[in-house]
Tab-separated table of C-alpha atoms (C1' of nucleotides) in Angstrom:
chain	number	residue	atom	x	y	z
A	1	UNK	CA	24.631	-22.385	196.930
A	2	UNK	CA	26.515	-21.147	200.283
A	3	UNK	CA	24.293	-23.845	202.493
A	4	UNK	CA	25.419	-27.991	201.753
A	5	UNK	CA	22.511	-28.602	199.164
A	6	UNK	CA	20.866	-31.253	201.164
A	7	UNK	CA	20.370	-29.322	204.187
A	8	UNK	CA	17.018	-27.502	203.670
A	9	UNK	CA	15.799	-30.972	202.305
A	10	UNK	CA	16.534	-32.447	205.402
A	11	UNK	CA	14.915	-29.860	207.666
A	12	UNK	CA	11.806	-29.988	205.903
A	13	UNK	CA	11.589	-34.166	206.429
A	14	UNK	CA	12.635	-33.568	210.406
A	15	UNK	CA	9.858	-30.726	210.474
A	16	UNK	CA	7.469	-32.874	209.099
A	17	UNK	CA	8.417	-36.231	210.922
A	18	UNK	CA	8.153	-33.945	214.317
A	19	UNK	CA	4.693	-32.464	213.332
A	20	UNK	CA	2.967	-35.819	212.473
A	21	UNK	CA	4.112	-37.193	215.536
A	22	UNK	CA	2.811	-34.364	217.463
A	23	UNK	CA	-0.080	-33.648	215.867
A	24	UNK	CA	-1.050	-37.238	216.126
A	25	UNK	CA	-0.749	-37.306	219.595
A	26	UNK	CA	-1.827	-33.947	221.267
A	27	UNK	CA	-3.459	-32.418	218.184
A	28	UNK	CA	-3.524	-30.050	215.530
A	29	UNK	CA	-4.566	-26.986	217.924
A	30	UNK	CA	-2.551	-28.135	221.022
A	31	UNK	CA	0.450	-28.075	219.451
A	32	UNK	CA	2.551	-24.981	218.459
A	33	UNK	CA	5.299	-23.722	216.150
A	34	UNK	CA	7.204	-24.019	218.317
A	35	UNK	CA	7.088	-27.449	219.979
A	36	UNK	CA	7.401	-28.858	216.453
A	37	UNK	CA	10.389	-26.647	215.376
A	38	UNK	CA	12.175	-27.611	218.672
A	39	UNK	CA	11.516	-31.142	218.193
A	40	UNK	CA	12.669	-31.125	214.987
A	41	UNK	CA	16.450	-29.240	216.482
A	42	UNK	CA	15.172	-26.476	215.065
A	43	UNK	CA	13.817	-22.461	216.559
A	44	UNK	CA	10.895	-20.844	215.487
A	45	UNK	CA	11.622	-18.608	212.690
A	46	UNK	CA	12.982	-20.943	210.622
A	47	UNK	CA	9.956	-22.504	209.681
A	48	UNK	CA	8.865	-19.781	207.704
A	49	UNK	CA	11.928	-20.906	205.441
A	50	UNK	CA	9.908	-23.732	204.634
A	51	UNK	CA	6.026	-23.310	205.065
A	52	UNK	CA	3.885	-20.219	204.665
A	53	UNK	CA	1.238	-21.207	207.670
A	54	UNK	CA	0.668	-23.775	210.305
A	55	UNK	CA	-2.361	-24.966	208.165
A	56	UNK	CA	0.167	-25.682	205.271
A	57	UNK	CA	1.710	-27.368	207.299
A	58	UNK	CA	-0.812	-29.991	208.809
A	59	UNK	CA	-1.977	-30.295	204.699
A	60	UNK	CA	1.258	-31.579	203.724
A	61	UNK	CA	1.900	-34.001	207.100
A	62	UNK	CA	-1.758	-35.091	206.080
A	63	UNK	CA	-0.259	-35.329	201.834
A	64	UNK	CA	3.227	-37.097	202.986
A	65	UNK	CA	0.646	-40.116	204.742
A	66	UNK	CA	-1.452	-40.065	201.810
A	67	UNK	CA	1.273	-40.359	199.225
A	68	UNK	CA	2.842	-43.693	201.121
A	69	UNK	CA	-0.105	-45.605	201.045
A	70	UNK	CA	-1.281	-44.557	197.598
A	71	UNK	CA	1.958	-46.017	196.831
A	72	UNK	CA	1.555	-49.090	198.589
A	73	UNK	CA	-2.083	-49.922	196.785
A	74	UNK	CA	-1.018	-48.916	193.497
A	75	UNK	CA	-0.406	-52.149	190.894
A	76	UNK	CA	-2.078	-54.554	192.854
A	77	UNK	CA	-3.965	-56.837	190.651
A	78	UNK	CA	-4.684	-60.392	192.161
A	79	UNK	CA	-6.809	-60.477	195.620
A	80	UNK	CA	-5.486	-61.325	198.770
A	81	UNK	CA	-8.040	-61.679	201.576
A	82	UNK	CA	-4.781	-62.540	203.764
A	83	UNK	CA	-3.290	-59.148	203.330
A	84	UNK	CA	-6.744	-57.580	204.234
A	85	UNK	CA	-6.703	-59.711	207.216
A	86	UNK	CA	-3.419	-58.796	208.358
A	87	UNK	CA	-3.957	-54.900	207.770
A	88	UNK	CA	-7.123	-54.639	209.673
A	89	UNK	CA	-5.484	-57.083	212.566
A	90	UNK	CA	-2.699	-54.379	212.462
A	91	UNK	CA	-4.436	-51.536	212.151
A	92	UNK	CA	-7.392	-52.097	214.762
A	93	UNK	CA	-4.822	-52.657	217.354
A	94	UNK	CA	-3.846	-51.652	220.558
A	95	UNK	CA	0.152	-51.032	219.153
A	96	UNK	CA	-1.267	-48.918	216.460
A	97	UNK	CA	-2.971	-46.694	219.047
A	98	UNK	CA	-0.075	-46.006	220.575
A	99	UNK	CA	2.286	-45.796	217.847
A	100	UNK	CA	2.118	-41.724	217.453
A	101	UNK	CA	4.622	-41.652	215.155
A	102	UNK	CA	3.439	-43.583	212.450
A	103	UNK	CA	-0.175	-43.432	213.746
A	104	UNK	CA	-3.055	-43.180	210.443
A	105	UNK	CA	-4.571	-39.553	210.790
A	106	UNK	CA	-7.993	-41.000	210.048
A	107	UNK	CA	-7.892	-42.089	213.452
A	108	UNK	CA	-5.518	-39.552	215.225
A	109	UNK	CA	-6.931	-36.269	214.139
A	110	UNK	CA	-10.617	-36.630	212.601
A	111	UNK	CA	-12.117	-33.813	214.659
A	112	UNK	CA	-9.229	-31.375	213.615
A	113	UNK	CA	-9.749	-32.354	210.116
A	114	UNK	CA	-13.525	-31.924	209.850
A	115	UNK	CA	-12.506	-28.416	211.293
A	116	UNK	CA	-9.850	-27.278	208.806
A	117	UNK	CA	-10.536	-25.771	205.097
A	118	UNK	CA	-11.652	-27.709	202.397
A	119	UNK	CA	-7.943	-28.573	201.474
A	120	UNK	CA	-6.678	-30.255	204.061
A	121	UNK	CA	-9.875	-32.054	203.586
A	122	UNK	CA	-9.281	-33.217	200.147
A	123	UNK	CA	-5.807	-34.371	201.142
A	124	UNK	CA	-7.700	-36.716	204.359
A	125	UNK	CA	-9.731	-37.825	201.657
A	126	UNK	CA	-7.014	-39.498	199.810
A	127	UNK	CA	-5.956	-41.725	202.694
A	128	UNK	CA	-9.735	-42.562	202.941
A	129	UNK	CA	-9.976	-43.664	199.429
A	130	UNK	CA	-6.317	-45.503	199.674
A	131	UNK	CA	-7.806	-47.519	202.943
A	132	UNK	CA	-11.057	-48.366	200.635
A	133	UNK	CA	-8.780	-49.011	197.655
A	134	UNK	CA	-6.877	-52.005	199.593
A	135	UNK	CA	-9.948	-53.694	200.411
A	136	UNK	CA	-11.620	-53.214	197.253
A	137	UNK	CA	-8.292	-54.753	196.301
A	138	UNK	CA	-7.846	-57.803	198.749
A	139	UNK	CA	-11.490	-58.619	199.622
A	140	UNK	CA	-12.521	-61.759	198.271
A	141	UNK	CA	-16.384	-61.473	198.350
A	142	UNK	CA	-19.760	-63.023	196.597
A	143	UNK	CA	-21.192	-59.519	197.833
A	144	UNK	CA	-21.083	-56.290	196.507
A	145	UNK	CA	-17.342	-55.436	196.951
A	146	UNK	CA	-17.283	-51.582	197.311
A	147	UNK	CA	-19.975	-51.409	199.513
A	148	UNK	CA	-18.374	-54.211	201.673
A	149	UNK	CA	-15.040	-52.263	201.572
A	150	UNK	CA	-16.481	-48.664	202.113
A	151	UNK	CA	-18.410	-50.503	205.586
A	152	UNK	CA	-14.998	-52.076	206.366
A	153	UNK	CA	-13.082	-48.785	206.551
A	154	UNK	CA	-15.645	-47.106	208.253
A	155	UNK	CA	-15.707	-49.924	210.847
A	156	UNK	CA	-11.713	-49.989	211.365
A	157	UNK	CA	-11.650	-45.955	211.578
A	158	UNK	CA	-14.861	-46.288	214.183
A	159	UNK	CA	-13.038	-49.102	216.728
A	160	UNK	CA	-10.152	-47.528	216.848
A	161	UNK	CA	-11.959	-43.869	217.470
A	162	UNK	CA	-13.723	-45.525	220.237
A	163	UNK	CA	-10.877	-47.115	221.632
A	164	UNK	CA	-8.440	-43.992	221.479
A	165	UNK	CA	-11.156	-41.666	223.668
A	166	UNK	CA	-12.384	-44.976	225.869
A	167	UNK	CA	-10.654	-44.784	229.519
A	168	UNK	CA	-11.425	-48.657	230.298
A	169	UNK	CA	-8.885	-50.663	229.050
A	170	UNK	CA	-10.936	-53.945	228.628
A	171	UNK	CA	-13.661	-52.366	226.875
A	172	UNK	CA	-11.808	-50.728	224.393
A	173	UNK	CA	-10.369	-54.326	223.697
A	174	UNK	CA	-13.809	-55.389	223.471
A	175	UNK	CA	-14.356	-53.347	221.015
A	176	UNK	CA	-11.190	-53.677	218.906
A	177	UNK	CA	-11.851	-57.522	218.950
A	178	UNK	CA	-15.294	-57.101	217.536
A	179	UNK	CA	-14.751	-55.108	214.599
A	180	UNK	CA	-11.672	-57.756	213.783
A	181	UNK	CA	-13.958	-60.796	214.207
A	182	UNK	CA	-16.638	-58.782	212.542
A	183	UNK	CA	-14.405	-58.096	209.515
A	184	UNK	CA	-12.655	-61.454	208.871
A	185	UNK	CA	-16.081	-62.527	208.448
A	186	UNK	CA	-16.631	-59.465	205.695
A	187	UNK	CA	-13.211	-60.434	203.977
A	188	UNK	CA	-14.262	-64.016	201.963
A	189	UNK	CA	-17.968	-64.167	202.454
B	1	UNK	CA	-33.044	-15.214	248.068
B	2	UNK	CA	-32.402	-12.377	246.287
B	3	UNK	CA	-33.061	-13.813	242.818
B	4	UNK	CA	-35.789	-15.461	241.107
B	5	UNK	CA	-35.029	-18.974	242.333
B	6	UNK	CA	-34.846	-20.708	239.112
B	7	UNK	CA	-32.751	-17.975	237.967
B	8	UNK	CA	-29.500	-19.964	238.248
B	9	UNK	CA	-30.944	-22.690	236.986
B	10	UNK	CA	-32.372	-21.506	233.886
B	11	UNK	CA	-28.447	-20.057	233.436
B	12	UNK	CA	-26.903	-23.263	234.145
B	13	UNK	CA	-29.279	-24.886	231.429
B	14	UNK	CA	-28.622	-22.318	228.696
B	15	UNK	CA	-24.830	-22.226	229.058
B	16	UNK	CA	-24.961	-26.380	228.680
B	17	UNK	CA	-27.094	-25.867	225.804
B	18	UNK	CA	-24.957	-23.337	223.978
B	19	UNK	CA	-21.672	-25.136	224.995
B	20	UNK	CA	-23.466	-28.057	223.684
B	21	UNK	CA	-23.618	-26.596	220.615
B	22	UNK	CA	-20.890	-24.273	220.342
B	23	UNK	CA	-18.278	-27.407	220.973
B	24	UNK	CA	-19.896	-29.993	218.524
B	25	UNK	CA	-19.922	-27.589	215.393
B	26	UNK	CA	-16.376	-25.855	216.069
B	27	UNK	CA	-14.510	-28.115	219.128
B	28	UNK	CA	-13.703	-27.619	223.047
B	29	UNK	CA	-10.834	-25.689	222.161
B	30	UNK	CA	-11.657	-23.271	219.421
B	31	UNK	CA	-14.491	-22.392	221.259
B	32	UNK	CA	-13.876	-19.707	224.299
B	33	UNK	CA	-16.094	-18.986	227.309
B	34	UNK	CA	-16.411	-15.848	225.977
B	35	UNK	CA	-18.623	-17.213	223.099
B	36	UNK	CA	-19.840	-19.921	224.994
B	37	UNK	CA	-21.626	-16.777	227.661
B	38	UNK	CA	-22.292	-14.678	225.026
B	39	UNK	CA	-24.387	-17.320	223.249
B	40	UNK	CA	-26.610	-17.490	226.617
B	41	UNK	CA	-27.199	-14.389	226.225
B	42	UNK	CA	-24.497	-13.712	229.583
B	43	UNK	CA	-21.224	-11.791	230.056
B	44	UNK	CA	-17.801	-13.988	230.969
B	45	UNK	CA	-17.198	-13.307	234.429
B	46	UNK	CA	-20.710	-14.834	235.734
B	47	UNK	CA	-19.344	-18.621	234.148
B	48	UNK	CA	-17.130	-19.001	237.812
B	49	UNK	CA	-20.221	-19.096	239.385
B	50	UNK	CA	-21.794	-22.391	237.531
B	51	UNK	CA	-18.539	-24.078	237.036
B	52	UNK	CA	-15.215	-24.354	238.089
B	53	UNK	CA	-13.456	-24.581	234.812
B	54	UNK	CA	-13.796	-24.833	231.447
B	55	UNK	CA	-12.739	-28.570	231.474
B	56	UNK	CA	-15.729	-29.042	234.025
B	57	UNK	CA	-17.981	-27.746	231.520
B	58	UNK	CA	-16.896	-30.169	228.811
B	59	UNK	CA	-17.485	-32.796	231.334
B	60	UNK	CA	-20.933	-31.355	232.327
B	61	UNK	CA	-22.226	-31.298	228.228
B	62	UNK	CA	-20.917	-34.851	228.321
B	63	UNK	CA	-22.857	-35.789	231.423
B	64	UNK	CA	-25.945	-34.476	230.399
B	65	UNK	CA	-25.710	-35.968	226.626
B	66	UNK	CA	-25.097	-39.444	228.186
B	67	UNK	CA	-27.958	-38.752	230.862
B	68	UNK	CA	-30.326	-38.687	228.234
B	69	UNK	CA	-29.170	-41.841	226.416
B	70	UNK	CA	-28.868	-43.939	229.099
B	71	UNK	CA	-32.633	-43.296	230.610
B	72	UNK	CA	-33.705	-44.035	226.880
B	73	UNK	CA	-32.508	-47.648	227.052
B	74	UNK	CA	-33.312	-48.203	230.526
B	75	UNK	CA	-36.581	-50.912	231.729
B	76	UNK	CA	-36.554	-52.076	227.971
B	77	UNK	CA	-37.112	-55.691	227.318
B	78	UNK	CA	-38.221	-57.120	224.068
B	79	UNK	CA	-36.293	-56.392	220.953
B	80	UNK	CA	-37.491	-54.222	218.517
B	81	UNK	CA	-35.215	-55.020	215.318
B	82	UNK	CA	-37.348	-52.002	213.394
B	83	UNK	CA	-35.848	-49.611	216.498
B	84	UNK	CA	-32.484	-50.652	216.136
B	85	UNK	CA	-32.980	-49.962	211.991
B	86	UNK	CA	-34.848	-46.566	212.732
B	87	UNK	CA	-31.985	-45.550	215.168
B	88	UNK	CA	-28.934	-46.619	212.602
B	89	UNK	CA	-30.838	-44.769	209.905
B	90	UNK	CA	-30.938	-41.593	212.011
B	91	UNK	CA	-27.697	-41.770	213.529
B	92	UNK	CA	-25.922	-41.940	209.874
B	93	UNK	CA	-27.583	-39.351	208.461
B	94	UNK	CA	-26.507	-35.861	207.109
B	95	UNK	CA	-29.468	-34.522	208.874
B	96	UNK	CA	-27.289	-36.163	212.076
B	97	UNK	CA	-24.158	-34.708	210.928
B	98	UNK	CA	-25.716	-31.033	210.216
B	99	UNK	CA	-27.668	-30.951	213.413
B	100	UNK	CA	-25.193	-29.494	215.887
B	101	UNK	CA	-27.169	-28.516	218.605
B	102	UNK	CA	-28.722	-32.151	219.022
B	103	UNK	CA	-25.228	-34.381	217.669
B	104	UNK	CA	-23.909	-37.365	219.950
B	105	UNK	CA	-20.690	-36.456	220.931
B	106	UNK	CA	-19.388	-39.928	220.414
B	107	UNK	CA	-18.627	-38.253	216.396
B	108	UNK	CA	-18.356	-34.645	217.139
B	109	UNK	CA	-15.720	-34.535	219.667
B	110	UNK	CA	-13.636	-37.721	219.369
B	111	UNK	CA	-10.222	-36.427	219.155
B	112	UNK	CA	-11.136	-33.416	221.407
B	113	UNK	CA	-12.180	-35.913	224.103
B	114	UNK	CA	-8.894	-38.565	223.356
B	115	UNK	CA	-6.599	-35.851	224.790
B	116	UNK	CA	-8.570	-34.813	228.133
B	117	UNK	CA	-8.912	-36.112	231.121
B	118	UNK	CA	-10.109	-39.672	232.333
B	119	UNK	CA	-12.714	-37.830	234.078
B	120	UNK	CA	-14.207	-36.771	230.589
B	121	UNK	CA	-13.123	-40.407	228.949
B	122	UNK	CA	-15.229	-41.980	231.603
B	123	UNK	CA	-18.174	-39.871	230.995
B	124	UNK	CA	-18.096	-39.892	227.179
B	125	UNK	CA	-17.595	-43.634	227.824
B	126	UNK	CA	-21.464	-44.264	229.116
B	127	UNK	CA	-22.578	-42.716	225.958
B	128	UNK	CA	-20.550	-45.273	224.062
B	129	UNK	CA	-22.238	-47.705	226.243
B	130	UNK	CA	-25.505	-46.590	226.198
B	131	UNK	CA	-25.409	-46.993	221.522
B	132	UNK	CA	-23.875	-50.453	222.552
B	133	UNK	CA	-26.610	-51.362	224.800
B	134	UNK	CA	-29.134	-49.930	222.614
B	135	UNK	CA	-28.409	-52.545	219.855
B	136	UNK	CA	-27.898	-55.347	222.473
B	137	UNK	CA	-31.639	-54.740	223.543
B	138	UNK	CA	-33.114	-54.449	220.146
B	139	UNK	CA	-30.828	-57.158	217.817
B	140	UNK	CA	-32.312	-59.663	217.035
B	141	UNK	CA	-29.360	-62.620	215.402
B	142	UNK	CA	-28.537	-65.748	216.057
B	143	UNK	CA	-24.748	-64.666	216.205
B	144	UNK	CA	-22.903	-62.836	219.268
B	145	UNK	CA	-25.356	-60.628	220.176
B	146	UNK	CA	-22.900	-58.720	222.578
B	147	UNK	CA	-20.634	-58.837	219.617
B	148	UNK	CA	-22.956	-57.606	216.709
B	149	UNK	CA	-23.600	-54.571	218.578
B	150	UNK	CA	-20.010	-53.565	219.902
B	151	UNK	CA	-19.493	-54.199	215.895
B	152	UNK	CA	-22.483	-52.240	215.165
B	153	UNK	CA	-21.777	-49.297	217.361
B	154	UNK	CA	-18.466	-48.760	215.938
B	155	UNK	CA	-20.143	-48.985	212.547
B	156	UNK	CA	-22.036	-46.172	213.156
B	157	UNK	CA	-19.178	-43.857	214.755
B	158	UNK	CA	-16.835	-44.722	211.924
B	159	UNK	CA	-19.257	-43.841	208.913
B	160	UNK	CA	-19.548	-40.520	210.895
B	161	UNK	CA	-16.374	-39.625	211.438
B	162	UNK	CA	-15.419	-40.382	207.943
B	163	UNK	CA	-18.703	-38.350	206.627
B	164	UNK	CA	-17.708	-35.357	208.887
B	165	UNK	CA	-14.361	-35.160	207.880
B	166	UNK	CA	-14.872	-36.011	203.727
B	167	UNK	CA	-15.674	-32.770	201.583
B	168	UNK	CA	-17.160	-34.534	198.559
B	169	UNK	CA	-20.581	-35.284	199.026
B	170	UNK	CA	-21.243	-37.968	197.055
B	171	UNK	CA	-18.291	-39.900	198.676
B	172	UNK	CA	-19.393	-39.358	202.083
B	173	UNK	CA	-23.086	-40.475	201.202
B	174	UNK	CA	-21.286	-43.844	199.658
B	175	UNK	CA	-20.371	-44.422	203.097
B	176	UNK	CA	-23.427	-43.694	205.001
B	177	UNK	CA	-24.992	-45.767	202.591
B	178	UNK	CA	-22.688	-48.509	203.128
B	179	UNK	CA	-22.563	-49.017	206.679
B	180	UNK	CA	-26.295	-48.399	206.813
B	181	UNK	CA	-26.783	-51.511	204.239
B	182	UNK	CA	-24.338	-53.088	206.328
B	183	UNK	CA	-26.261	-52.651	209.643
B	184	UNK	CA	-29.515	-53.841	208.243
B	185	UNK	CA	-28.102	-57.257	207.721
B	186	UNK	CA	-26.705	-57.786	210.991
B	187	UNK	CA	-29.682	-56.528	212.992
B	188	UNK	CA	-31.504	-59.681	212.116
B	189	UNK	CA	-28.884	-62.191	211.097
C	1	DT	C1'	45.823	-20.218	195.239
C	2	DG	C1'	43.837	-16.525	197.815
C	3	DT	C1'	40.507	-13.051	198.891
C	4	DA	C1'	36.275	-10.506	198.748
C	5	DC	C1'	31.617	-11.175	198.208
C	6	DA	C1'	26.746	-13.051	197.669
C	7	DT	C1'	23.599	-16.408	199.302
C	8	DC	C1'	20.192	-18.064	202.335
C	9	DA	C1'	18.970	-21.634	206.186
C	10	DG	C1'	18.575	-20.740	210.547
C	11	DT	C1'	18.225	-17.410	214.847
C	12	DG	C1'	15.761	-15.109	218.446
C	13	DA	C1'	13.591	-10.810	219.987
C	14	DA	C1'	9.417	-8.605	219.205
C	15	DC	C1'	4.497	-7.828	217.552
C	16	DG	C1'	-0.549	-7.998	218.358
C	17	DC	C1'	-4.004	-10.931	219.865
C	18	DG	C1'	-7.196	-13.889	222.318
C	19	DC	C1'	-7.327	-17.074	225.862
C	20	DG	C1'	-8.785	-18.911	230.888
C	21	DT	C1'	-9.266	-17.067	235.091
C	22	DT	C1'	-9.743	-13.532	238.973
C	23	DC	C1'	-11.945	-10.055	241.518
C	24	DA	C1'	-14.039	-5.835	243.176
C	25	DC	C1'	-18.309	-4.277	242.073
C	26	DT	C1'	-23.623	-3.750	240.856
C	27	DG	C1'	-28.283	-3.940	241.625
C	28	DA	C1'	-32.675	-6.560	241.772
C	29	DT	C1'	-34.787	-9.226	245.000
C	30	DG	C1'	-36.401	-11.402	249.445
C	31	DT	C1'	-36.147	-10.852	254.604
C	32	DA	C1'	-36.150	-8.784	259.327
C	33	DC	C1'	-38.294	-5.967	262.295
D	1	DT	C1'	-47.042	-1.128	255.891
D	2	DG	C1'	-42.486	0.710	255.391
D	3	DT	C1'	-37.571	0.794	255.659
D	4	DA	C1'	-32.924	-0.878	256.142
D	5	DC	C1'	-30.252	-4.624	255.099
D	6	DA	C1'	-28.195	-9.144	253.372
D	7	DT	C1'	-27.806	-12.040	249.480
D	8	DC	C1'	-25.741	-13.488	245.316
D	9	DA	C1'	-26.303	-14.001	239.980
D	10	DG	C1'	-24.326	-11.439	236.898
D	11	DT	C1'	-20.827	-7.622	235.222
D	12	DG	C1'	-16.656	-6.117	233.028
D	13	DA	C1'	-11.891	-4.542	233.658
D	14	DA	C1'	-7.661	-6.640	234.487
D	15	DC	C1'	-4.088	-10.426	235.037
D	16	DG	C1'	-0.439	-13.424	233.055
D	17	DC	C1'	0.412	-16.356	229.388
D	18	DG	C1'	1.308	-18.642	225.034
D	19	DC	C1'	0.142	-18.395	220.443
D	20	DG	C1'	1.156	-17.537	215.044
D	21	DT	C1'	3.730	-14.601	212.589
D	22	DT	C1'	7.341	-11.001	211.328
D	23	DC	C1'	11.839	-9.288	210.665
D	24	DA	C1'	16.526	-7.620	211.137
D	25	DC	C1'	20.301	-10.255	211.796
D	26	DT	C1'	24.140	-14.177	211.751
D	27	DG	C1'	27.469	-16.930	209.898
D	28	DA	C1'	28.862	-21.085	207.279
D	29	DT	C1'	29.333	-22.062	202.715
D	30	DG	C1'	30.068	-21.791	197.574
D	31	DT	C1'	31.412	-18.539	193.794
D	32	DA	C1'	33.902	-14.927	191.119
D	33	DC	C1'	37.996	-13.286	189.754
DNA sequence: TGTACATCAGTGAACGCGCGTTCACTGATGTAC
DNA sequence: TGTACATCAGTGAACGCGCGTTCACTGATGTAC
């Protein structure tokens, strides 16, 4: 193996840390080849070392998200209704919106998703069911719990939606502090 | 004048109507104002004459979307609890999410409207305000009313986005369901 | 140990293509006289 | 009433540009002997 073995390894990761970030903020369509490879230290032909399309590419920024928080759900027995507040605290916030890098695609790039084939689709799904799966986990209801923890995660992706394409500062805050208020409520009922 | 007088705007009306359309099923950028003219039945060069851009034309769609919202919840006063439950149940729909030509904005075009400009934010923002005032006129609860509603709102957009963007069926129905189910109880709390 | 070679991640010029926008033109209509 | 003209919504060829993708090439490294 003429190239040090960890090299191509190590591309990929950059390529893929570059193209979430990007895609996250200025979208799937906006951004090119190009702008990703660069960010990444790389040029342009390279990337055909390492993906066969731009649309393979989105699937597996969309699969290296989904895989981490699989992860993180996985083995949880015991509820915490704590943890659930914290996430949704965290993740219906104002630092999340503007955290590109490490942004949740649900939020970042729904329209671009509900556009692309019915792969990339199945791999958004996954981080859908991973966000239901941690409430079904941690909610500590009398109620029915899926269907509390299905309207939770549609409520956290929905305020921060709003609040990413709302121009009014306060409003969007509004908003954000609604759904939170709305949710602890939803948590132990 | 040379031309039937309502000739231009009969044009004006049909290119809204097929941008309209056009950008809710495939998105402001995938769609070209090539397809956009040829839809109303027009050739591309005539579009300079209506608008000055593309982005104008996004803004325009917007405009007239939120136009029609906002006179819908205008010189109401009584709540109607059965509106607000008729209007949830519509809005989360896959008849909704299918119907193109007539589907708010506020879950076709999120992320398409997140990265333009505040002039289009600021539109797209009365239509957000318009589903929020909606619900403030018609729920009827003894908790925040203001509250409730920004809470309901994003309800509503979330379950959308999620259903738009999820390829099983079944799944995305589990979520309509959900937040629908959801709504009910906090339109008369 | 030293040398010739094979490997392959990365390079960058080139491709065909469709985009948003411009502009000189057309031709049906209403107006002036 | 008839004719010459002005208007302007709509036409379609052309523009410069950036895109996704291809491909012949480079050159640092590990291997064979």
């Amino acid at each position: 193996m003429p190239f040090p073995p960890e090299q191509k390894t190590r591309s990929r990761a950059q390529i893929l840390q570059s193209a979430r970030k990007l895609f996250n903020q200025y979208g799937y369509t906006e951004v090119s080849i190009d702008r990703v490879m660069a960010d990444a230290g790389l040029t342009r032909g390279g990337f055909y070392n390492h993906f066969d399309s731009k649309e393979e590419l989105f699937s597996a920024t969309l699969a290296d998200f989904a895989c981490n928080r699989e992860s993180e759900v996985a083995d949880v027995m015991e509820p915490h209704p704590e943890i659930a507040r914290q996430i949704v605290r965290h993740y219906v916030s104002r630092q999340h919106q503007d955290d590109f890098a490490h942004q949740c695609p649900l939020i970042a790039l729904p329209s671009d998703v509900a556009r692309a084939s019915s792969k990339v689709k199945q791999v958004y799904e996954r981080v859908v069911k991973a966000l239901v799966a941690m409430f079904e986990t941690n909610v500590d209801t009398s109620l029915d719990k899926r269907q509390q923890s299905l309207a939770l995660a549609a409520s956290c992706v929905g305020a921060m939606v709003l609040s990413r394409t709302i121009d009014d500062d306060e409003f969007a805050a509004e908003i954000r502090d609604a759904v939170i208020q709305m949710s602890e409520e939803m948590i132990d009922a």
